Amino acid sequence: MTAPVVIRFLGGLGEVGRNCTCIEVDGKLLLIDFGLMFPDATMPGVDVILPDTRWLKTRADDVLGLVITHAHEDHVGGVAHFLREFEAPIYGSSLAMAIANSKIEWDRLSHRTSLHVLADNERLKIGPFDIEVIPITHSVPQSFCVLVHTSQGVIVHTGDFKLDQTPVDNRLTNMDRLREIASGSGVRLLMADSTNADSPGHSESESSIGRTFERIFPTYSGKRMIIGCFASHLHRIQQIVDVAISEGRKIFPLGRSMVNNVRIAQQLGILSLSSRDVYSIEDIDQFAPGEICIVCTGSQGEPNAALSLLASNNHRDLRVTSEDVVILSSHPIPGNERAVYRIIDRLTRMGCEVVHDGHELVHTTGHAKREELSVLQSIVKPQWFVPIEGEFRMLQRHADLAIEAGMSEDRVIVVTDGAELTIDEAGVSVTGGIPAPYRFIDGLVDDVSYDVLEQRLSLSQSGFVHISVVVSKERFLVSRPEIATRGWIDQTKSVDILASLEVEVTEALERALDSGVALNDLERLLRRTTGRFVGDRTRRRPPILSTVFIVD
Ligand SMILES: [Zn+2]
């Protein structure tokens, strides 16, 4: 009897982000991806969300490595956090390793890892793990589909993917290898990207976006162009710079990650762009508007990124004018729509023309839609299937698609973060679970709980009131109550309310002191009196804090 293989999901099943899958072979652990996720409006103050590592830490000595599928933040973004807790080598494409290295060096953690660049179709051993990485198309160069050859058969982890027949770099998905395995030993388990499992049809090829740029660039000749897109989307950037340069423009990367990524991709030869054509934003005044193409960050409405700063006229180096054309070569990620439309609105008010994917094909998704997912199923012909990388409804839709494509229902398993699957002679089954809640990082620490988030939300909605008094042991008020508020009321406009509150509290305290209430109970009385007054007068329920100082 051969040993079972165990798979545990630390993130990415139930949300889009913080992808992390852990595979166990012969008591050793290998991770695929350690990504982060960005917070939404219900998580004020949170910087990023990570996979929970409490269980992994109990097995820290067994962690042999981390394989990164591709250079997106939700797959590689957590490497520095990972290395603070674990020492292990990291494997991936040259681009993914360069991006990982910049994060690791920034946090001075290089001594805790070694970075190993993998070539397309490379097969390697990491302890008992027999790994193969094959090219797959996506919206960042050098994406890998990971094959794990085990005693329980071949496990396929797609990473993020789409099936692009005409990728910008001509690096096609290695379908032949998938076909070869499918028709040979077969694929025991497929785990595939579910992000677009809800979207019908087939995604547009990335190269079709370049044709849009070729068509629309000449119509803006003489005008300055500002184009926002993901800094990691180097194929998009390639297409933008190709058209811009052919139209006689120079390239001005704007935004820290755009400047960094363009430089890294130039050095790695991933971006074909001569340094003669790239200028720093400080040199922009040397050129006429028609000679300028700014490529910038912030297409998702991120508040401190270049595009937001431009739209609010707060950018240090650049002012948008009514003579500019802004192209958003992106699509708002769910949750970012309002921020993105606010930017479009502001730029439009400033008089510039804004082009976005609502009226021009200036963006395409990096994730396979239903037709592509069906193609993958028909080629891989997995014996078992687990949808990964998506919110629950996406996982479920992906599972339904596999069943429609002919898989038997009991061989399609929908699980979420924390699930533990075991692959043995009997097949694949859910055999347990590990804790996998969101791990909220705020600043340097991860102690933000759901309770803390609830308090932050409550404070953000109603502010708070703090009231303090000084009482002598002889049971009289030493001074008038001090009232401090934040976010509850405008203290300059609401003098009457505050004065009435002071009177109300003073009278209540004096009554209580006269009637012999214990001094220890005064804080509660103060809170109750203030709360009742605040509720009656303003119909608001801010948290009330009270302090009673007792003096001799
Ligand atoms: Zn991705």
Coordinates of C-alpha atoms and ligand atoms in Angstrom, one line a residue:
M1 CA 0.0 0.0 0.0
T2 CA 1.4 3.4 -1.0
A3 CA 1.3 6.3 1.4
P4 CA -1.5 8.8 1.1
V5 CA -1.0 12.3 -0.1
V6 CA -2.7 15.1 1.9
I7 CA -3.7 18.5 0.7
R8 CA -4.7 21.4 2.9
F9 CA -5.9 24.8 1.8
L10 CA -4.7 27.8 3.8
G11 CA -6.3 30.4 1.5
G12 CA -8.0 31.2 -1.8
L13 CA -11.0 28.9 -1.5
G14 CA -13.9 31.2 -0.6
E15 CA -12.3 34.4 -1.6
V16 CA -10.2 35.9 -4.4
G17 CA -6.8 36.4 -2.8
R18 CA -4.3 35.0 -0.2
N19 CA -3.9 31.9 -2.2
C20 CA -2.0 29.1 -0.4
T21 CA -2.1 25.3 -0.9
C22 CA -0.1 22.9 1.2
I23 CA 0.7 19.4 -0.1
E24 CA 2.0 16.6 2.2
V25 CA 4.0 13.7 1.0
D26 CA 5.8 11.3 3.3
G27 CA 5.3 13.6 6.3
K28 CA 6.9 16.6 4.4
L29 CA 5.1 19.8 3.4
L30 CA 5.4 21.8 0.2
L31 CA 3.5 25.1 -0.3
I32 CA 2.1 26.3 -3.6
D33 CA 1.8 30.2 -3.4
F34 CA 1.7 32.4 -0.3
G35 CA -0.4 35.3 -1.4
L36 CA -2.1 38.2 0.2
M37 CA -5.5 39.8 -0.1
F38 CA -6.5 43.4 0.1
P39 CA -9.1 44.5 2.7
D40 CA -12.6 45.8 1.8
A41 CA -14.6 48.6 3.4
T42 CA -15.6 46.3 6.3
M43 CA -11.9 46.0 7.4
P44 CA -10.9 49.6 8.3
G45 CA -7.2 50.0 9.0
V46 CA -6.2 46.6 7.8
D47 CA -3.2 46.7 5.4
V48 CA -3.4 43.1 4.1
I49 CA -4.9 39.8 4.8
L50 CA -2.7 36.7 4.9
P51 CA -3.2 32.9 5.1
D52 CA -3.4 31.8 8.7
T53 CA -0.3 29.9 9.7
R54 CA -1.1 28.6 13.2
W55 CA -1.3 25.0 12.0
L56 CA 1.7 25.3 9.7
K57 CA 3.8 26.6 12.6
T58 CA 3.2 23.3 14.4
R59 CA 4.8 21.6 11.4
A60 CA 7.5 24.2 10.7
D61 CA 10.3 21.7 10.5
D62 CA 8.5 19.7 7.8
V63 CA 8.2 22.7 5.4
L64 CA 10.6 22.0 2.5
G65 CA 9.7 24.8 0.2
L66 CA 7.4 27.3 -1.4
V67 CA 6.6 27.1 -5.1
I68 CA 5.2 30.4 -6.6
T69 CA 2.9 29.9 -9.6
H70 CA 3.2 33.5 -10.8
A71 CA 4.1 37.1 -9.9
H72 CA 0.8 38.4 -8.8
E73 CA 0.4 39.8 -5.2
D74 CA -2.3 37.3 -4.3
H75 CA 0.2 34.5 -5.0
V76 CA 3.6 35.9 -4.1
G77 CA 2.7 39.0 -2.0
G78 CA 3.1 37.2 1.4
V79 CA 6.6 35.9 0.9
A80 CA 8.2 38.3 3.4
H81 CA 5.5 37.5 6.0
F82 CA 6.1 33.8 5.3
L83 CA 9.8 34.1 5.9
R84 CA 9.3 35.8 9.2
E85 CA 7.9 32.5 10.5
F86 CA 9.5 29.9 8.3
E87 CA 12.9 29.2 6.8
A88 CA 12.5 27.5 3.4
P89 CA 13.7 27.8 -0.2
I90 CA 11.4 29.5 -2.7
Y91 CA 10.9 28.4 -6.3
G92 CA 9.4 30.1 -9.3
S93 CA 10.0 31.9 -12.6
S94 CA 12.7 34.5 -13.0
L95 CA 10.0 37.3 -12.8
A96 CA 8.3 35.8 -9.7
M97 CA 11.7 35.4 -8.0
A98 CA 12.7 38.9 -8.9
I99 CA 9.5 40.3 -7.4
A100 CA 9.8 38.0 -4.4
N101 CA 13.4 39.1 -3.9
S102 CA 12.5 42.8 -3.9
K103 CA 10.0 42.1 -1.1
I104 CA 12.5 39.9 0.8
E105 CA 15.4 42.3 0.5
W106 CA 13.1 45.2 1.6
D107 CA 12.4 43.3 4.8
R108 CA 16.0 42.1 5.2
L109 CA 15.0 38.4 5.2
S110 CA 17.3 37.1 2.5
H111 CA 19.2 34.9 5.1
R112 CA 16.1 32.9 5.7
T113 CA 15.7 31.6 2.2
S114 CA 17.3 30.8 -1.1
L115 CA 15.5 31.7 -4.4
H116 CA 15.5 29.1 -7.2
V117 CA 14.5 30.2 -10.7
L118 CA 12.6 27.5 -12.6
A119 CA 12.6 27.2 -16.4
D120 CA 9.5 26.4 -18.4
N121 CA 8.8 22.6 -18.3
E122 CA 11.5 22.1 -15.7
R123 CA 11.0 19.0 -13.5
L124 CA 12.7 18.8 -10.1
K125 CA 12.8 17.0 -6.8
I126 CA 12.3 18.8 -3.5
G127 CA 12.7 16.1 -0.9
P128 CA 10.0 13.6 -1.6
F129 CA 8.2 16.0 -4.0
D130 CA 8.5 15.4 -7.7
I131 CA 7.5 18.7 -9.3
E132 CA 7.0 19.9 -12.9
V133 CA 6.2 23.5 -13.9
I134 CA 4.6 24.0 -17.4
P135 CA 3.8 27.2 -19.1
I136 CA 0.2 28.5 -18.8
T137 CA -1.2 31.8 -20.1
H138 CA -2.4 34.5 -17.7
S139 CA -2.2 38.3 -17.2
V140 CA 1.4 38.3 -16.0
P141 CA 4.4 36.7 -17.9
Q142 CA 5.9 33.4 -17.0
S143 CA 2.9 31.9 -15.2
F144 CA 3.2 28.2 -14.3
C145 CA 0.8 25.3 -14.0
V146 CA 2.3 23.0 -11.3
L147 CA 2.2 19.3 -11.7
V148 CA 3.0 17.2 -8.7
H149 CA 3.9 13.6 -9.5
T150 CA 3.1 11.5 -6.5
S151 CA 2.7 7.8 -5.6
Q152 CA -1.1 8.6 -5.7
G153 CA -0.9 9.9 -9.3
V154 CA -0.4 13.3 -10.9
I155 CA -1.9 16.3 -9.2
V156 CA -2.4 19.4 -11.4
H157 CA -2.6 22.9 -9.9
T158 CA -3.4 25.4 -12.6
G159 CA -2.5 28.5 -10.7
D160 CA -4.3 31.5 -12.3
F161 CA -4.9 31.0 -16.0
K162 CA -6.8 31.7 -19.2
L163 CA -6.4 29.9 -22.5
D164 CA -4.9 32.6 -24.7
Q165 CA -4.3 31.3 -28.2
T166 CA -2.3 34.5 -29.2
P167 CA -0.4 35.6 -26.1
V168 CA 1.8 38.7 -26.5
D169 CA 5.0 36.7 -25.8
N170 CA 3.9 33.6 -27.9
R171 CA 4.4 31.5 -24.8
L172 CA 1.4 29.1 -25.2
T173 CA -0.1 26.9 -22.5
N174 CA 1.7 23.5 -22.7
M175 CA -1.5 21.6 -23.7
D176 CA 0.5 18.8 -25.2
R177 CA 2.0 17.9 -21.8
L178 CA -1.4 17.9 -20.2
R179 CA -2.7 15.7 -23.0
E180 CA 0.3 13.4 -22.7
I181 CA -0.3 12.9 -19.0
A182 CA -4.1 12.6 -19.4
S183 CA -3.7 9.8 -22.0
G184 CA -0.8 8.2 -20.1
S185 CA -1.0 7.7 -16.4
G186 CA -4.0 10.0 -16.2
V187 CA -4.6 13.0 -13.8
R188 CA -5.6 11.9 -10.4
L189 CA -6.7 15.3 -9.2
L190 CA -7.2 18.6 -10.9
M191 CA -7.3 21.9 -8.9
A192 CA -8.2 24.8 -11.2
D193 CA -8.8 28.6 -11.1
S194 CA -12.5 29.4 -10.6
T195 CA -12.3 33.3 -10.7
N196 CA -14.4 33.5 -13.9
A197 CA -16.4 30.3 -13.5
D198 CA -19.5 32.6 -13.5
S199 CA -18.7 34.2 -16.8
P200 CA -20.0 32.6 -20.0
G201 CA -17.9 32.4 -23.2
H202 CA -14.2 32.8 -23.9
S203 CA -11.9 35.5 -22.7
E204 CA -10.5 37.9 -25.3
S205 CA -6.9 37.4 -26.1
E206 CA -4.5 39.8 -24.6
S207 CA -3.1 40.7 -28.0
S208 CA -6.6 42.1 -29.0
I209 CA -6.0 44.9 -26.6
G210 CA -2.9 45.9 -28.5
R211 CA -5.0 46.3 -31.6
T212 CA -7.3 48.7 -29.8
F213 CA -4.3 50.8 -28.8
E214 CA -3.1 50.8 -32.4
R215 CA -6.5 52.1 -33.5
I216 CA -7.1 54.7 -30.9
F217 CA -3.6 56.2 -30.3
P218 CA -3.4 58.1 -33.6
T219 CA -6.7 59.8 -32.8
Y220 CA -5.0 61.5 -29.8
S221 CA -1.9 62.7 -31.6
G222 CA -0.7 66.0 -30.1
K223 CA -2.3 65.2 -26.7
R224 CA -0.5 63.9 -23.6
M225 CA -1.6 60.3 -22.8
I226 CA -1.8 58.9 -19.3
I227 CA -2.5 55.1 -19.1
G228 CA -3.3 53.3 -15.9
C229 CA -2.9 49.5 -15.6
F230 CA -1.6 46.9 -13.2
A231 CA 2.1 47.3 -12.7
S232 CA 2.5 43.5 -13.0
H233 CA 0.7 43.4 -16.3
L234 CA 3.9 43.5 -18.3
H235 CA 2.2 42.2 -21.5
R236 CA -0.2 45.1 -21.4
I237 CA 2.6 47.5 -20.7
Q238 CA 4.5 46.0 -23.6
Q239 CA 1.6 46.6 -26.0
I240 CA 1.2 50.2 -24.7
V241 CA 4.9 51.0 -25.1
D242 CA 5.1 49.4 -28.5
V243 CA 2.3 51.6 -29.9
A244 CA 3.4 54.7 -28.0
I245 CA 6.9 54.5 -29.3
S246 CA 5.7 53.8 -32.9
E247 CA 3.7 57.0 -32.5
G248 CA 6.8 59.0 -31.5
R249 CA 6.1 59.1 -27.8
K250 CA 8.5 58.6 -24.9
I251 CA 7.5 56.4 -21.9
F252 CA 7.2 57.9 -18.4
P253 CA 6.5 55.2 -15.7
L254 CA 4.7 56.7 -12.8
G255 CA 4.1 55.1 -9.3
R256 CA 6.6 53.2 -7.3
S257 CA 5.6 49.7 -8.3
M258 CA 5.3 50.7 -12.0
V259 CA 8.8 52.2 -11.9
N260 CA 10.1 49.1 -10.2
N261 CA 8.4 46.5 -12.3
V262 CA 9.4 48.2 -15.6
R263 CA 13.0 48.2 -14.4
I264 CA 12.9 44.6 -13.3
A265 CA 11.2 43.4 -16.5
Q266 CA 13.7 45.4 -18.6
Q267 CA 16.6 43.7 -16.8
L268 CA 15.1 40.3 -17.1
G269 CA 14.4 40.8 -20.8
I270 CA 10.7 40.3 -20.3
L271 CA 9.9 43.8 -21.4
S272 CA 11.3 44.8 -24.8
L273 CA 11.9 48.4 -24.2
S274 CA 15.0 50.4 -24.8
S275 CA 16.2 52.6 -21.9
R276 CA 16.5 55.4 -24.5
D277 CA 12.7 55.5 -24.7
V278 CA 12.1 55.6 -20.9
Y279 CA 12.3 58.9 -18.9
S280 CA 11.8 59.9 -15.4
I281 CA 8.6 61.9 -14.7
E282 CA 10.9 64.8 -13.5
D283 CA 12.0 65.2 -17.2
I284 CA 8.5 65.6 -18.5
D285 CA 8.7 69.3 -19.2
Q286 CA 11.4 68.7 -21.8
F287 CA 8.8 67.1 -24.1
A288 CA 5.7 68.3 -26.0
P289 CA 2.4 66.7 -24.9
G290 CA 2.2 64.7 -28.1
E291 CA 5.6 63.1 -27.3
I292 CA 4.5 61.8 -23.9
C293 CA 3.0 58.5 -22.7
I294 CA 2.7 58.1 -19.0
V295 CA 2.1 54.6 -17.7
C296 CA 0.9 54.7 -14.2
T297 CA -0.4 52.7 -11.2
G298 CA -3.8 53.2 -9.5
S299 CA -6.2 51.8 -12.1
Q300 CA -8.1 50.1 -9.2
G301 CA -8.7 53.5 -7.4
E302 CA -6.1 52.7 -4.7
P303 CA -6.1 55.9 -2.6
N304 CA -2.3 56.6 -2.6
A305 CA -1.5 55.4 -6.1
A306 CA -0.6 57.7 -8.9
L307 CA -4.0 57.9 -10.7
S308 CA -5.9 58.8 -7.5
L309 CA -3.3 61.5 -6.7
L310 CA -3.6 62.9 -10.2
A311 CA -7.4 62.9 -10.0
S312 CA -7.3 64.8 -6.8
N313 CA -4.6 67.2 -8.0
N314 CA -2.3 66.0 -5.2
H315 CA 0.5 64.5 -7.3
R316 CA 3.9 65.9 -6.4
D317 CA 5.3 65.8 -9.9
L318 CA 2.4 66.1 -12.3
R319 CA -0.8 68.1 -12.9
V320 CA -3.6 66.8 -15.1
T321 CA -5.0 69.3 -17.6
S322 CA -8.0 69.4 -19.9
E323 CA -5.6 68.6 -22.8
D324 CA -4.8 65.1 -21.4
V325 CA -6.3 61.8 -22.4
V326 CA -6.5 59.2 -19.6
I327 CA -7.0 55.5 -20.5
L328 CA -7.9 53.0 -17.8
S329 CA -6.6 49.8 -19.2
S330 CA -8.3 47.8 -16.4
H331 CA -11.5 46.7 -15.0
P332 CA -12.6 47.4 -11.4
I333 CA -12.1 44.4 -9.1
P334 CA -15.4 43.8 -7.3
G335 CA -15.4 46.2 -4.3
N336 CA -13.3 48.8 -6.1
E337 CA -16.0 50.1 -8.5
R338 CA -16.9 53.2 -6.5
A339 CA -13.3 54.3 -6.1
V340 CA -12.6 53.8 -9.8
Y341 CA -15.7 55.7 -10.9
R342 CA -14.9 58.5 -8.5
I343 CA -11.5 58.9 -10.3
I344 CA -13.2 58.8 -13.7
D345 CA -15.6 61.5 -12.5
R346 CA -12.9 63.8 -11.1
L347 CA -10.8 63.5 -14.2
T348 CA -13.9 64.2 -16.4
R349 CA -14.6 67.3 -14.3
M350 CA -11.0 68.4 -14.9
G351 CA -11.9 68.4 -18.6
C352 CA -9.8 65.5 -19.7
E353 CA -11.1 62.7 -21.9
V354 CA -11.3 59.3 -20.0
V355 CA -11.3 56.1 -22.0
H356 CA -12.2 52.9 -20.1
D357 CA -13.4 49.4 -20.8
G358 CA -17.0 50.5 -20.7
H359 CA -16.7 51.9 -24.2
E360 CA -13.4 50.6 -25.7
L361 CA -11.7 47.1 -25.6
V362 CA -8.8 48.4 -23.5
H363 CA -8.8 45.5 -21.0
T364 CA -9.3 41.8 -21.0
T365 CA -9.4 39.4 -18.1
G366 CA -6.6 37.1 -17.1
H367 CA -8.9 34.3 -16.0
A368 CA -10.5 31.5 -18.0
K369 CA -14.2 31.9 -18.7
R370 CA -16.6 28.9 -18.9
E371 CA -15.7 27.8 -22.4
E372 CA -12.0 27.7 -21.5
L373 CA -12.7 25.9 -18.3
S374 CA -14.6 23.3 -20.3
V375 CA -11.7 22.9 -22.7
L376 CA -9.4 22.3 -19.7
Q377 CA -11.7 19.7 -18.3
S378 CA -11.9 17.9 -21.7
I379 CA -8.1 17.9 -22.1
V380 CA -7.1 17.0 -18.5
K381 CA -9.9 14.5 -17.9
P382 CA -9.3 14.4 -14.2
Q383 CA -10.4 11.5 -12.1
W384 CA -11.2 14.0 -9.3
F385 CA -11.7 17.7 -9.4
V386 CA -11.5 20.5 -6.7
P387 CA -12.3 24.0 -7.8
I388 CA -9.9 26.5 -6.2
E389 CA -9.2 30.3 -6.3
G390 CA -12.5 32.0 -6.0
E391 CA -15.4 33.1 -3.8
F392 CA -17.7 30.3 -2.9
R393 CA -20.3 30.8 -5.7
M394 CA -17.4 30.7 -8.2
L395 CA -16.2 27.4 -6.8
Q396 CA -19.7 26.0 -6.9
R397 CA -20.3 27.2 -10.5
H398 CA -17.0 25.6 -11.5
A399 CA -18.0 22.4 -9.8
D400 CA -21.3 22.4 -11.7
L401 CA -19.4 23.0 -15.0
A402 CA -17.3 19.9 -14.3
I403 CA -20.4 17.8 -13.7
E404 CA -22.0 19.2 -16.8
A405 CA -18.8 18.3 -18.7
G406 CA -19.4 14.6 -17.6
M407 CA -17.7 14.2 -14.3
S408 CA -19.5 12.1 -11.7
E409 CA -20.9 14.2 -8.9
D410 CA -19.1 12.3 -6.2
R411 CA -15.8 13.0 -7.8
V412 CA -16.2 16.8 -7.7
I413 CA -15.4 18.2 -4.3
V414 CA -16.2 21.8 -3.2
V415 CA -14.3 22.8 -0.1
T416 CA -13.2 26.0 1.4
D417 CA -10.2 27.4 3.3
G418 CA -9.0 25.0 6.0
A419 CA -10.2 21.8 4.3
E420 CA -7.9 18.8 4.4
L421 CA -8.2 16.3 1.6
T422 CA -6.6 12.9 1.5
I423 CA -5.7 11.0 -1.7
D424 CA -5.3 7.3 -1.3
E425 CA -6.2 4.1 -3.1
A426 CA -9.8 4.7 -2.4
G427 CA -9.8 8.1 -4.1
V428 CA -9.9 11.7 -2.8
S429 CA -11.9 12.4 0.4
V430 CA -12.3 15.2 2.9
T431 CA -10.6 14.0 6.1
G432 CA -10.5 17.0 8.3
G433 CA -9.6 20.6 8.6
I434 CA -7.2 23.1 10.1
P435 CA -8.0 26.7 11.3
A436 CA -7.9 29.1 8.3
P437 CA -9.5 32.4 9.3
Y438 CA -8.4 35.7 7.8
R439 CA -5.2 36.9 9.3
F440 CA -5.4 40.7 9.4
I441 CA -2.2 42.6 9.3
D442 CA -2.2 46.2 10.5
G443 CA 1.2 47.8 10.6
L444 CA 3.7 45.3 12.1
V445 CA 1.3 43.2 14.0
D446 CA -1.5 40.7 13.3
D447 CA -3.6 41.1 16.4
V448 CA -6.7 42.6 14.7
S449 CA -9.6 40.4 15.5
Y450 CA -13.2 40.5 14.2
D451 CA -14.1 42.2 17.5
V452 CA -11.6 45.0 16.9
L453 CA -12.9 45.4 13.4
E454 CA -16.4 45.7 14.7
Q455 CA -15.3 48.4 17.2
R456 CA -13.5 50.3 14.4
L457 CA -16.7 50.1 12.2
S458 CA -18.8 51.3 15.1
L459 CA -16.4 54.2 15.8
S460 CA -16.4 55.1 12.1
Q461 CA -20.1 55.3 12.0
S462 CA -20.9 57.2 15.2
G463 CA -17.6 58.5 16.7
F464 CA -17.4 58.3 20.5
V465 CA -18.1 60.4 23.6
H466 CA -15.8 60.5 26.7
I467 CA -17.0 62.1 29.9
S468 CA -14.9 62.5 33.0
V469 CA -15.5 64.0 36.5
V470 CA -13.5 64.5 39.6
V471 CA -15.3 63.5 42.9
S472 CA -13.9 63.8 46.4
K473 CA -14.1 61.1 49.0
E474 CA -16.4 63.3 50.9
R475 CA -18.9 62.8 48.1
F476 CA -19.0 66.1 46.3
L477 CA -18.1 67.1 42.7
V478 CA -14.7 68.8 42.7
S479 CA -15.1 70.2 39.1
R480 CA -17.6 70.3 36.3
P481 CA -17.8 67.2 34.0
E482 CA -15.3 67.3 31.1
I483 CA -16.8 66.2 27.8
A484 CA -14.6 65.1 24.9
T485 CA -16.0 63.7 21.7
R486 CA -14.6 62.6 18.3
G487 CA -16.9 62.1 15.3
W488 CA -20.1 62.3 17.3
I489 CA -21.1 66.0 17.0
D490 CA -19.5 69.3 15.8
Q491 CA -18.5 70.7 19.2
T492 CA -18.5 74.3 17.9
K493 CA -21.9 74.1 16.4
S494 CA -23.6 72.1 19.1
V495 CA -22.7 74.2 22.2
D496 CA -26.3 73.9 23.5
I497 CA -26.4 70.1 23.4
L498 CA -23.0 69.9 25.2
A499 CA -24.1 72.5 27.8
S500 CA -27.4 70.5 28.4
L501 CA -25.4 67.3 28.7
E502 CA -23.2 68.9 31.3
V503 CA -26.2 70.0 33.3
E504 CA -27.9 66.6 33.0
V505 CA -24.8 64.8 34.1
T506 CA -24.0 67.2 37.0
E507 CA -27.6 66.8 38.4
A508 CA -27.6 63.0 38.1
L509 CA -24.2 62.8 39.9
E510 CA -25.3 65.1 42.6
R511 CA -28.5 63.1 43.2
A512 CA -26.5 59.9 43.3
L513 CA -23.9 61.3 45.7
D514 CA -26.7 62.6 48.0
S515 CA -28.5 59.2 47.9
G516 CA -25.4 57.3 48.9
V517 CA -24.6 55.4 45.7
A518 CA -21.2 53.7 46.0
L519 CA -18.4 55.7 44.5
N520 CA -17.4 52.6 42.5
D521 CA -20.8 52.7 40.7
L522 CA -20.4 56.2 39.5
E523 CA -18.7 55.4 36.2
R524 CA -21.6 53.1 35.2
L525 CA -24.1 55.8 36.2
L526 CA -22.2 58.4 34.2
R527 CA -22.2 56.2 31.1
R528 CA -25.9 55.4 31.5
T529 CA -26.9 59.0 32.0
T530 CA -24.8 60.2 29.1
G531 CA -26.0 57.4 26.8
R532 CA -29.6 58.2 27.5
F533 CA -29.1 61.9 26.8
V534 CA -27.1 61.3 23.6
G535 CA -29.8 58.8 22.3
D536 CA -32.7 61.2 23.2
R537 CA -31.2 64.3 21.8
T538 CA -29.4 63.0 18.7
R539 CA -30.9 59.5 17.9
R540 CA -27.3 58.3 17.7
R541 CA -25.6 55.5 19.6
P542 CA -21.9 56.3 19.8
P543 CA -19.8 54.3 22.3
I544 CA -19.6 56.2 25.6
L545 CA -16.5 56.0 27.8
S546 CA -16.5 57.4 31.3
T547 CA -13.9 58.1 33.9
V548 CA -14.4 59.1 37.6
F549 CA -11.4 60.4 39.4
I550 CA -11.7 60.1 43.2
V551 CA -9.5 62.5 45.2
D552 CA -9.0 63.2 48.9
Ligands
ZN1 ZN -2.9 36.0 -11.2

